[in-house]
Short mmCIF file of C-alpha atoms and ligand atoms in Angstrom, two decimals:
data_model
loop_
_atom_site.label_atom_id
_atom_site.label_comp_id
_atom_site.label_asym_id
_atom_site.label_seq_id
_atom_site.Cartn_x
_atom_site.Cartn_y
_atom_site.Cartn_z
CA MET A 1 -40.23 -3.76 12.47
CA ARG A 2 -39.53 0.38 11.91
CA TRP A 3 -39.18 2.09 8.26
CA ILE A 4 -36.93 5.12 8.08
CA VAL A 5 -38.19 6.70 5.05
CA SER A 6 -36.31 8.52 2.62
CA GLY A 7 -35.14 8.91 -0.80
CA THR A 8 -34.12 5.22 0.19
CA PRO A 9 -35.75 3.66 2.86
CA ILE A 10 -34.49 1.58 6.19
CA ALA A 11 -36.23 -0.41 7.34
CA ILE A 12 -34.78 -1.67 11.13
CA TRP A 13 -36.12 -4.89 12.86
CA GLY A 14 -34.79 -5.13 16.85
CA HIS A 15 -33.55 -2.35 18.84
CA GLY A 16 -29.77 -1.41 20.49
CA ASN A 17 -27.67 1.30 21.08
CA GLU A 18 -28.71 2.94 17.41
CA ASP A 19 -29.54 6.22 16.94
CA GLU A 20 -32.45 6.56 13.61
CA GLN A 21 -31.21 9.86 12.78
CA ARG A 22 -27.96 9.64 12.28
CA ILE A 23 -27.96 6.25 10.61
CA LEU A 24 -30.67 7.51 7.95
CA ALA A 25 -28.69 10.85 7.16
CA ASP A 26 -25.31 8.76 6.93
CA THR A 27 -26.66 6.11 4.58
CA GLN A 28 -28.02 9.08 2.78
CA ALA A 29 -25.40 10.49 1.92
CA ILE A 30 -23.47 6.99 1.06
CA VAL A 31 -26.10 6.81 -1.16
CA GLN A 32 -25.29 10.05 -2.89
CA GLU A 33 -21.31 9.45 -2.44
CA GLN A 34 -21.99 5.99 -4.78
CA ARG A 35 -25.03 7.94 -7.05
CA ASP A 36 -22.28 10.97 -8.00
CA LEU A 37 -19.25 7.99 -8.61
CA PHE A 38 -21.54 6.02 -10.92
CA GLY A 39 -23.95 8.75 -12.26
CA GLY A 40 -27.23 8.13 -11.07
CA LEU A 41 -28.71 5.43 -9.39
CA PRO A 42 -29.85 2.00 -11.15
CA TYR A 43 -33.39 0.99 -9.54
CA GLU A 44 -36.90 2.20 -9.93
CA HIS A 45 -37.13 1.25 -5.47
CA TYR A 46 -33.67 -0.27 -3.14
CA THR A 47 -34.11 -1.21 0.26
CA PHE A 48 -32.00 -1.11 3.32
CA ILE A 49 -32.87 -4.41 5.86
CA LEU A 50 -31.11 -3.94 8.78
CA HIS A 51 -31.32 -6.64 11.61
CA LEU A 52 -29.83 -5.54 15.12
CA ALA A 53 -29.25 -8.94 16.88
CA THR A 54 -25.96 -10.73 17.24
CA GLY A 55 -23.44 -10.69 14.12
CA TYR A 56 -22.25 -8.95 11.26
CA GLY A 57 -22.49 -9.62 7.86
CA GLY A 58 -24.35 -8.71 4.67
CA LEU A 59 -26.50 -10.10 1.76
CA GLU A 60 -26.90 -7.92 -1.12
CA HIS A 61 -29.79 -8.03 -3.69
CA ARG A 62 -30.49 -6.30 -6.59
CA ASN A 63 -32.95 -3.63 -5.30
CA SER A 64 -32.18 -4.97 -1.76
CA VAL A 65 -29.92 -5.47 1.00
CA THR A 66 -30.40 -7.62 4.49
CA ASN A 67 -28.05 -6.74 6.48
CA LEU A 68 -26.82 -7.89 10.18
CA ILE A 69 -25.15 -6.26 13.23
CA ASP A 70 -24.76 -6.05 16.58
CA ARG A 71 -27.27 -4.48 18.54
CA TRP A 72 -24.69 -2.48 20.57
CA SER A 73 -22.62 -1.65 17.90
CA PHE A 74 -23.96 1.66 17.36
CA GLN A 75 -20.97 3.43 19.77
CA PRO A 76 -18.56 4.38 20.11
CA ARG A 77 -17.08 5.88 16.99
CA LYS A 78 -14.54 3.11 15.87
CA SER A 79 -17.49 0.71 16.14
CA TYR A 80 -19.88 2.72 14.19
CA GLU A 81 -17.75 2.84 11.73
CA ARG A 82 -18.18 -0.77 11.20
CA PHE A 83 -21.65 -0.51 10.81
CA LEU A 84 -20.89 2.16 8.05
CA GLU A 85 -18.66 0.13 6.22
CA LEU A 86 -20.91 -2.43 5.64
CA GLN A 87 -23.27 -0.73 4.55
CA SER A 88 -21.06 1.11 1.89
CA HIS A 89 -19.74 -2.33 1.16
CA GLU A 90 -23.43 -3.62 0.13
CA PHE A 91 -24.73 -0.56 -1.38
CA PHE A 92 -21.68 -1.02 -4.29
CA HIS A 93 -23.03 -4.13 -5.01
CA VAL A 94 -25.48 -2.09 -6.34
CA TRP A 95 -23.59 -1.75 -9.47
CA ASN A 96 -20.79 -3.96 -8.53
CA VAL A 97 -21.47 -8.08 -8.11
CA LYS A 98 -25.30 -7.31 -8.73
CA ARG A 99 -24.50 -5.40 -12.62
CA ILE A 100 -20.97 -5.43 -13.31
CA ARG A 101 -19.89 -9.30 -12.91
CA PRO A 102 -18.24 -11.87 -14.37
CA ALA A 103 -20.27 -14.54 -16.97
CA PRO A 104 -20.50 -17.28 -14.31
CA LEU A 105 -22.06 -14.62 -11.24
CA GLY A 106 -25.69 -14.44 -13.06
CA PRO A 107 -27.97 -15.54 -13.79
CA PHE A 108 -27.01 -18.15 -10.56
CA HIS A 109 -27.28 -21.63 -10.51
CA TYR A 110 -28.17 -21.98 -6.89
CA ARG A 111 -28.18 -25.39 -7.21
CA SER A 112 -24.19 -26.22 -8.39
CA GLU A 113 -21.40 -24.26 -6.83
CA THR A 114 -20.20 -21.23 -8.83
CA TYR A 115 -16.39 -21.06 -10.00
CA THR A 116 -14.60 -17.78 -11.30
CA ARG A 117 -11.41 -15.95 -10.72
CA LEU A 118 -12.97 -12.56 -10.44
CA LEU A 119 -14.57 -13.18 -6.84
CA TRP A 120 -11.41 -10.13 -5.84
CA ALA A 121 -12.95 -7.90 -8.50
CA MET A 122 -15.74 -8.37 -6.71
CA GLU A 123 -15.27 -8.33 -3.08
CA GLY A 124 -11.71 -6.72 -3.51
CA VAL A 125 -13.14 -3.56 -5.43
CA THR A 126 -16.14 -3.50 -3.08
CA SER A 127 -14.38 -3.66 0.04
CA TYR A 128 -11.65 -1.29 -1.26
CA TYR A 129 -14.24 1.08 -1.84
CA ASP A 130 -16.70 0.37 0.57
CA ARG A 131 -14.53 2.77 3.08
CA LEU A 132 -12.96 5.04 0.43
CA LEU A 133 -16.26 6.42 -0.08
CA LEU A 134 -17.18 7.20 3.27
CA VAL A 135 -13.95 9.30 3.70
CA ARG A 136 -15.26 11.20 0.62
CA ALA A 137 -18.60 11.55 2.03
CA GLY A 138 -17.08 13.35 4.93
CA LEU A 139 -18.29 10.03 6.91
CA MET A 140 -14.79 8.92 8.59
CA SER A 141 -11.38 11.62 8.39
CA ASP A 142 -8.46 10.88 5.77
CA GLN A 143 -6.28 10.26 9.05
CA ARG A 144 -9.45 7.72 10.46
CA TYR A 145 -8.78 5.86 6.86
CA LEU A 146 -4.81 5.90 6.56
CA GLU A 147 -4.78 3.55 10.02
CA THR A 148 -7.22 1.55 9.30
CA LEU A 149 -5.50 1.17 6.03
CA ALA A 150 -2.30 -0.24 7.97
CA ASP A 151 -4.03 -2.45 9.86
CA ASP A 152 -5.37 -4.33 7.19
CA ILE A 153 -1.38 -4.34 5.86
CA VAL A 154 -0.55 -5.56 8.95
CA THR A 155 -3.01 -7.88 8.92
CA MET A 156 -2.04 -8.96 5.02
CA GLN A 157 1.78 -9.60 5.66
CA SER A 158 1.12 -11.64 9.38
CA THR A 159 -0.32 -14.15 6.86
CA PRO A 160 2.27 -16.60 5.24
CA GLY A 161 -0.74 -17.89 2.78
CA ARG A 162 0.03 -14.83 0.37
CA ALA A 163 3.21 -16.46 -0.86
CA LEU A 164 0.83 -19.65 -1.82
CA HIS A 165 -1.85 -18.43 -3.00
CA SER A 166 -2.71 -15.84 -5.17
CA LEU A 167 -5.84 -13.70 -5.77
CA GLU A 168 -7.61 -16.10 -8.85
CA GLU A 169 -6.63 -19.02 -7.24
CA SER A 170 -8.03 -17.89 -4.01
CA SER A 171 -11.14 -16.31 -5.57
CA PHE A 172 -11.49 -19.87 -7.25
CA ASP A 173 -10.89 -21.95 -4.30
CA ALA A 174 -13.18 -19.88 -2.59
CA TRP A 175 -15.71 -23.27 -1.60
CA ILE A 176 -13.03 -25.59 -0.23
CA LYS A 177 -10.49 -22.43 1.56
CA LEU A 178 -12.84 -19.00 2.46
CA TYR A 179 -16.09 -20.73 2.95
CA LYS A 180 -14.15 -23.67 4.91
CA ALA A 181 -11.54 -22.39 7.10
CA ASP A 182 -9.79 -24.18 8.93
CA GLU A 183 -6.88 -23.80 11.31
CA ASN A 184 -4.04 -24.25 8.62
CA THR A 185 -6.00 -21.62 6.36
CA HIS A 186 -3.75 -18.57 6.96
CA ASN A 187 -0.83 -20.70 6.52
CA THR A 188 -1.98 -21.58 2.89
CA SER A 189 -4.62 -18.81 1.22
CA ILE A 190 -5.59 -15.70 1.04
CA SER A 191 -8.31 -13.66 1.79
CA TYR A 192 -9.97 -12.34 -1.58
CA TYR A 193 -11.59 -9.01 0.34
CA LEU A 194 -8.64 -7.97 1.97
CA LYS A 195 -5.51 -8.49 -0.65
CA GLY A 196 -8.38 -7.91 -3.54
CA ALA A 197 -8.52 -4.34 -1.57
CA LEU A 198 -4.96 -3.49 -0.88
CA ALA A 199 -4.10 -5.12 -4.57
CA MET A 200 -6.96 -2.32 -5.93
CA LEU A 201 -5.76 0.61 -3.85
CA LEU A 202 -2.34 0.05 -5.32
CA LEU A 203 -4.21 -0.32 -8.85
CA ASP A 204 -5.58 3.36 -8.67
CA LEU A 205 -3.11 4.88 -7.56
CA GLU A 206 -0.93 3.37 -10.32
CA ILE A 207 -3.66 4.51 -12.75
CA ARG A 208 -3.93 7.98 -11.82
CA GLN A 209 -0.02 8.10 -11.48
CA GLN A 210 0.50 6.65 -15.11
CA THR A 211 -2.07 9.15 -16.57
CA SER A 212 -1.01 12.34 -14.37
CA GLY A 213 -4.40 12.27 -12.42
CA ALA A 214 -7.03 12.32 -15.64
CA TYR A 215 -8.38 8.76 -14.99
CA SER A 216 -8.92 6.38 -11.79
CA PHE A 217 -10.59 3.78 -10.97
CA ASP A 218 -13.58 5.12 -10.41
CA ASP A 219 -13.57 5.69 -14.53
CA VAL A 220 -12.28 1.64 -14.88
CA LEU A 221 -15.68 1.89 -13.01
CA ARG A 222 -18.17 3.46 -15.07
CA TYR A 223 -16.36 1.72 -18.38
CA LEU A 224 -17.24 -1.48 -16.91
CA CYS A 225 -20.81 -0.45 -16.02
CA ALA A 226 -21.22 0.82 -19.52
CA HIS A 227 -19.91 -2.23 -20.86
CA TYR A 228 -21.32 -4.95 -19.51
CA PRO A 229 -24.94 -4.31 -19.20
CA ILE A 230 -27.19 -6.04 -16.71
CA ASP A 231 -28.90 -8.38 -19.84
CA GLY A 232 -25.40 -9.09 -21.00
CA PRO A 233 -22.97 -11.69 -20.75
CA GLY A 234 -20.13 -10.51 -18.21
CA ILE A 235 -17.58 -9.70 -18.35
CA PRO A 236 -15.02 -12.62 -19.46
CA GLU A 237 -12.93 -14.15 -17.60
CA GLU A 238 -9.66 -14.23 -19.65
CA GLY A 239 -8.33 -10.74 -19.58
CA GLY A 240 -11.67 -8.68 -19.46
CA TYR A 241 -10.63 -6.59 -16.71
CA LEU A 242 -6.85 -6.21 -17.35
CA ALA A 243 -8.56 -4.96 -20.73
CA ALA A 244 -11.11 -2.46 -19.11
CA ILE A 245 -8.22 -1.06 -18.10
CA GLU A 246 -6.02 -0.50 -20.50
CA ALA A 247 -8.66 0.79 -22.26
CA VAL A 248 -9.00 3.67 -19.60
CA ALA A 249 -5.43 4.40 -18.84
CA GLY A 250 -3.86 2.70 -21.61
CA GLU A 251 -1.17 0.58 -21.41
CA ALA A 252 1.52 2.51 -20.10
CA ASN A 253 4.25 0.05 -20.75
CA GLY A 254 2.71 -2.72 -19.70
CA THR A 255 2.73 -1.25 -16.55
CA PHE A 256 -1.35 -2.85 -15.54
CA ARG A 257 -0.63 -5.82 -17.46
CA ARG A 258 2.64 -6.81 -15.38
CA PHE A 259 0.61 -5.80 -12.33
CA PHE A 260 -2.09 -8.69 -12.92
CA ALA A 261 0.43 -11.03 -13.20
CA ARG A 262 2.61 -10.61 -9.86
CA SER A 263 -0.03 -9.35 -7.85
CA ILE A 264 -3.23 -10.66 -9.04
CA ALA A 265 -2.35 -14.14 -11.15
CA GLY A 266 1.23 -14.03 -8.90
CA THR A 267 2.28 -14.07 -5.22
CA ASP A 268 4.84 -11.54 -5.34
CA GLU A 269 4.80 -9.03 -2.51
CA LEU A 270 2.72 -5.78 -3.01
CA ASP A 271 4.56 -2.49 -3.28
CA TYR A 272 2.74 -0.96 -0.85
CA ALA A 273 5.41 1.86 -0.47
CA ARG A 274 5.35 2.99 -4.42
CA GLY A 275 1.68 3.16 -4.96
CA LEU A 276 1.14 5.18 -1.19
CA GLY A 277 4.54 7.48 -2.12
CA TYR A 278 2.17 8.18 -4.99
CA VAL A 279 0.17 10.62 -2.87
CA GLY A 280 3.04 11.34 -0.23
CA LEU A 281 3.01 8.83 2.02
CA ARG A 282 6.00 6.75 3.78
CA LEU A 283 5.39 3.26 5.58
CA GLU A 284 7.31 3.12 9.32
CA TRP A 285 6.81 -0.11 11.22
CA GLY A 286 7.90 -0.99 14.66
CA TYR A 287 6.62 -3.29 16.69
CA ASN A 288 3.25 -4.12 20.17
CA GLN A 289 6.69 -5.03 21.60
CA SER A 290 8.84 -2.70 23.34
CA GLY A 291 11.54 -3.28 20.18
CA THR A 292 13.70 -1.46 18.14
CA GLU A 293 15.20 -2.04 14.10
CA GLU A 294 18.43 -3.24 15.57
CA GLN A 295 16.64 -5.47 18.28
CA PRO A 296 13.26 -7.06 17.86
CA PRO A 297 11.55 -8.85 20.50
CA ALA A 298 11.97 -12.52 20.50
CA TRP A 299 9.26 -14.17 18.81
CA LEU A 300 7.73 -17.65 19.09
CA GLY A 301 5.24 -17.61 15.63
CA LEU A 302 1.58 -18.74 17.71
CA GLN A 303 -1.33 -17.93 19.12
CA ALA A 304 -2.62 -19.55 22.19
CA ARG A 305 -5.50 -18.70 24.65
CA GLU A 306 -6.88 -20.02 28.11
CA GLU A 307 -10.01 -22.69 27.70
CA HIS A 308 -11.43 -24.06 30.53
CA GLY A 309 -8.35 -23.47 32.46
CA LYS A 310 -5.82 -24.20 29.84
CA LEU A 311 -3.67 -22.63 26.97
CA LYS A 312 -4.50 -24.01 24.15
CA VAL A 313 -1.91 -23.33 20.42
CA SER A 314 -4.92 -21.87 18.25
CA ARG A 315 -2.64 -20.07 15.54
CA VAL A 316 0.46 -20.97 14.94
CA ARG A 317 2.23 -19.36 11.26
CA SER A 318 4.56 -21.33 8.86
CA ASP A 319 7.03 -18.51 8.81
CA GLY A 320 7.55 -19.04 12.95
CA PRO A 321 9.80 -20.83 15.09
CA ALA A 322 7.02 -22.50 16.70
CA TYR A 323 6.34 -24.45 13.18
CA ILE A 324 9.40 -25.74 12.83
CA ALA A 325 10.00 -26.57 16.21
CA GLY A 326 6.80 -28.86 14.82
CA ILE A 327 4.64 -27.50 17.71
CA TYR A 328 0.53 -28.24 16.26
CA THR A 329 -2.48 -26.14 16.22
CA ASN A 330 -4.51 -27.54 20.00
CA ASP A 331 -1.27 -28.27 21.44
CA GLU A 332 -1.77 -27.14 25.37
CA LEU A 333 0.92 -25.36 26.73
CA VAL A 334 2.14 -26.47 29.86
CA ALA A 335 6.14 -24.98 30.90
CA LEU A 336 8.43 -22.80 29.64
CA ASN A 337 11.07 -23.69 30.56
CA GLY A 338 10.24 -26.20 32.93
CA TYR A 339 7.72 -23.73 34.57
CA ARG A 340 4.34 -23.83 34.67
CA ILE A 341 2.93 -21.38 32.11
CA ASN A 342 -0.91 -19.46 31.64
CA GLU A 343 -1.56 -17.01 28.83
CA ASP A 344 0.07 -13.45 31.10
CA ARG A 345 3.28 -15.58 32.08
CA LEU A 346 3.88 -17.11 28.29
CA ASN A 347 4.12 -13.29 27.62
CA ALA A 348 6.17 -12.21 29.82
CA ARG A 349 8.35 -15.12 30.09
CA LEU A 350 9.21 -14.68 26.24
CA SER A 351 9.59 -10.93 26.04
CA GLU A 352 12.56 -11.53 28.74
CA GLN A 353 13.83 -14.08 26.01
CA ARG A 354 16.31 -12.37 22.88
CA PRO A 355 15.91 -13.48 19.39
CA GLY A 356 18.26 -16.27 18.90
CA ASP A 357 16.97 -18.05 22.47
CA THR A 358 15.81 -21.31 23.06
CA ILE A 359 13.74 -22.46 25.14
CA LEU A 360 12.29 -25.95 25.91
CA LEU A 361 8.09 -26.01 26.08
CA THR A 362 6.26 -28.25 27.48
CA LEU A 363 3.03 -29.70 25.82
CA PHE A 364 -0.17 -32.17 26.29
CA ARG A 365 -0.29 -33.12 22.68
CA ARG A 366 -4.29 -35.29 23.55
CA ASP A 367 -2.40 -37.29 26.39
CA GLU A 368 1.46 -37.08 25.39
CA LEU A 369 3.67 -34.87 27.70
CA LEU A 370 6.47 -33.57 24.93
CA HIS A 371 8.84 -31.11 25.92
CA VAL A 372 9.77 -29.70 22.61
CA PRO A 373 12.94 -26.66 22.18
CA VAL A 374 11.99 -23.40 20.52
CA VAL A 375 15.28 -21.54 19.60
CA LEU A 376 13.43 -18.06 19.55
CA ALA A 377 13.48 -15.54 15.86
CA ALA A 378 13.16 -11.92 15.24
CA ALA A 379 9.50 -11.00 15.59
CA PRO A 380 8.27 -9.31 12.18
CA PRO A 381 7.14 -5.84 12.75
CA ASP A 382 3.74 -5.77 13.57
CA VAL A 383 2.74 -1.82 13.90
CA LEU A 384 3.02 -0.17 11.10
CA ARG A 385 2.50 3.89 10.13
CA LEU A 386 1.30 5.87 7.67
CA ILE A 387 2.92 8.93 7.43
CA PRO A 388 2.83 12.17 5.06
CA LEU A 389 6.58 12.74 3.77
CA ASP A 390 8.25 15.76 5.36
CA GLU A 391 8.66 17.99 2.24
CA PRO A 392 5.68 16.43 -0.63
CA THR A 393 5.37 17.41 -4.07
CA THR A 394 2.73 19.72 -5.21
CA THR A 395 2.00 16.30 -7.70
CA GLN A 396 1.65 14.17 -3.94
CA GLN A 397 -0.25 16.72 -2.08
CA ARG A 398 -2.49 16.59 -5.44
CA MET A 399 -2.72 13.05 -5.82
CA TYR A 400 -3.74 12.82 -2.33
CA ARG A 401 -6.60 15.20 -2.27
CA GLU A 402 -8.07 13.65 -5.44
CA TRP A 403 -7.66 10.49 -4.05
CA LEU A 404 -9.78 10.71 -0.76
CA GLY A 405 -12.19 13.70 -2.09
CA LEU A 406 -10.74 16.22 -0.20
ZN1 ZN B 501 -18.84 -8.05 -0.47
#
């Protein structure tokens, strides 16, 4: 165990390719950025405890955090950024979760499951800010931030469960869904971390737009801090969060109320183009494989990986052709159109097909050999770039700079 002592001590257990001085300086920058956002540090002592081992995750406490990180994850830069995100995420919980919280989240009942419809506000808001504050602290470029944001949007839009499971339901069902994920979770559920962060992005941009830049989500956080003290009852489950936003930003002709009904209680698609348009960005979708808008690649809608020489289906998307044809997770794929396949051959043969073509998949389901015709579909776009408008207005440029603290 080594201690890197500064204003906020960091204790490190284990060794890898870490650079202690870098970790210290960057963590200091994170602490200062968040202190400035909330207008002070609400504790007397706080300690970062880092375990360099194998894995990734953190657990927040009121006056400390325990973070587990792979010992070799401090290089290259993209990998190091994930470490910084973890530091930022767990430290943000000093306020959001450990102080700003719905009533069921403290004092905890450690002996029973805790139910709340507001986990999206705890983990989604924190996930939105963990990376955004790295940009504001100068630890991540805005270009890199937009790349990661685009990747998150792709992941979200590749999750069929988004049409079935709202942020509120996903929060409430955490005990039976997110904590107990299975091969069908992506078809029936969403992550309140991922969708929560994207919804908060859009909500932040909406507040900025509706108030002509006078207010942002930062103000909502400060409002929540001031109105729901640590020894108080917490944010009311019913309408408490919306009320805080409207208290800060006004009702805006029901804009926020509608957003909550559609995107937090409901399962409407998130309108990324609207929110990102406010800051002068547009979305450009494309394909990983060669394909164009007129001629998208053929798509099977499943993932398969080789296990001990067998090509096993690991995931089937409920909005794809394999699902419609009745292919299951754990099916062992043997041949395509009568010829043996492995992972590479499956992808190579598929790339020669066109949407609308029928292929014959031969597979083992347990011991039974099956021949399954599948009509291939047009692949949904799976690559996204967030691109500045050619001629953004001065308002859009100003909003972009204010949003990212540039
Ligand atoms: Zn968290």
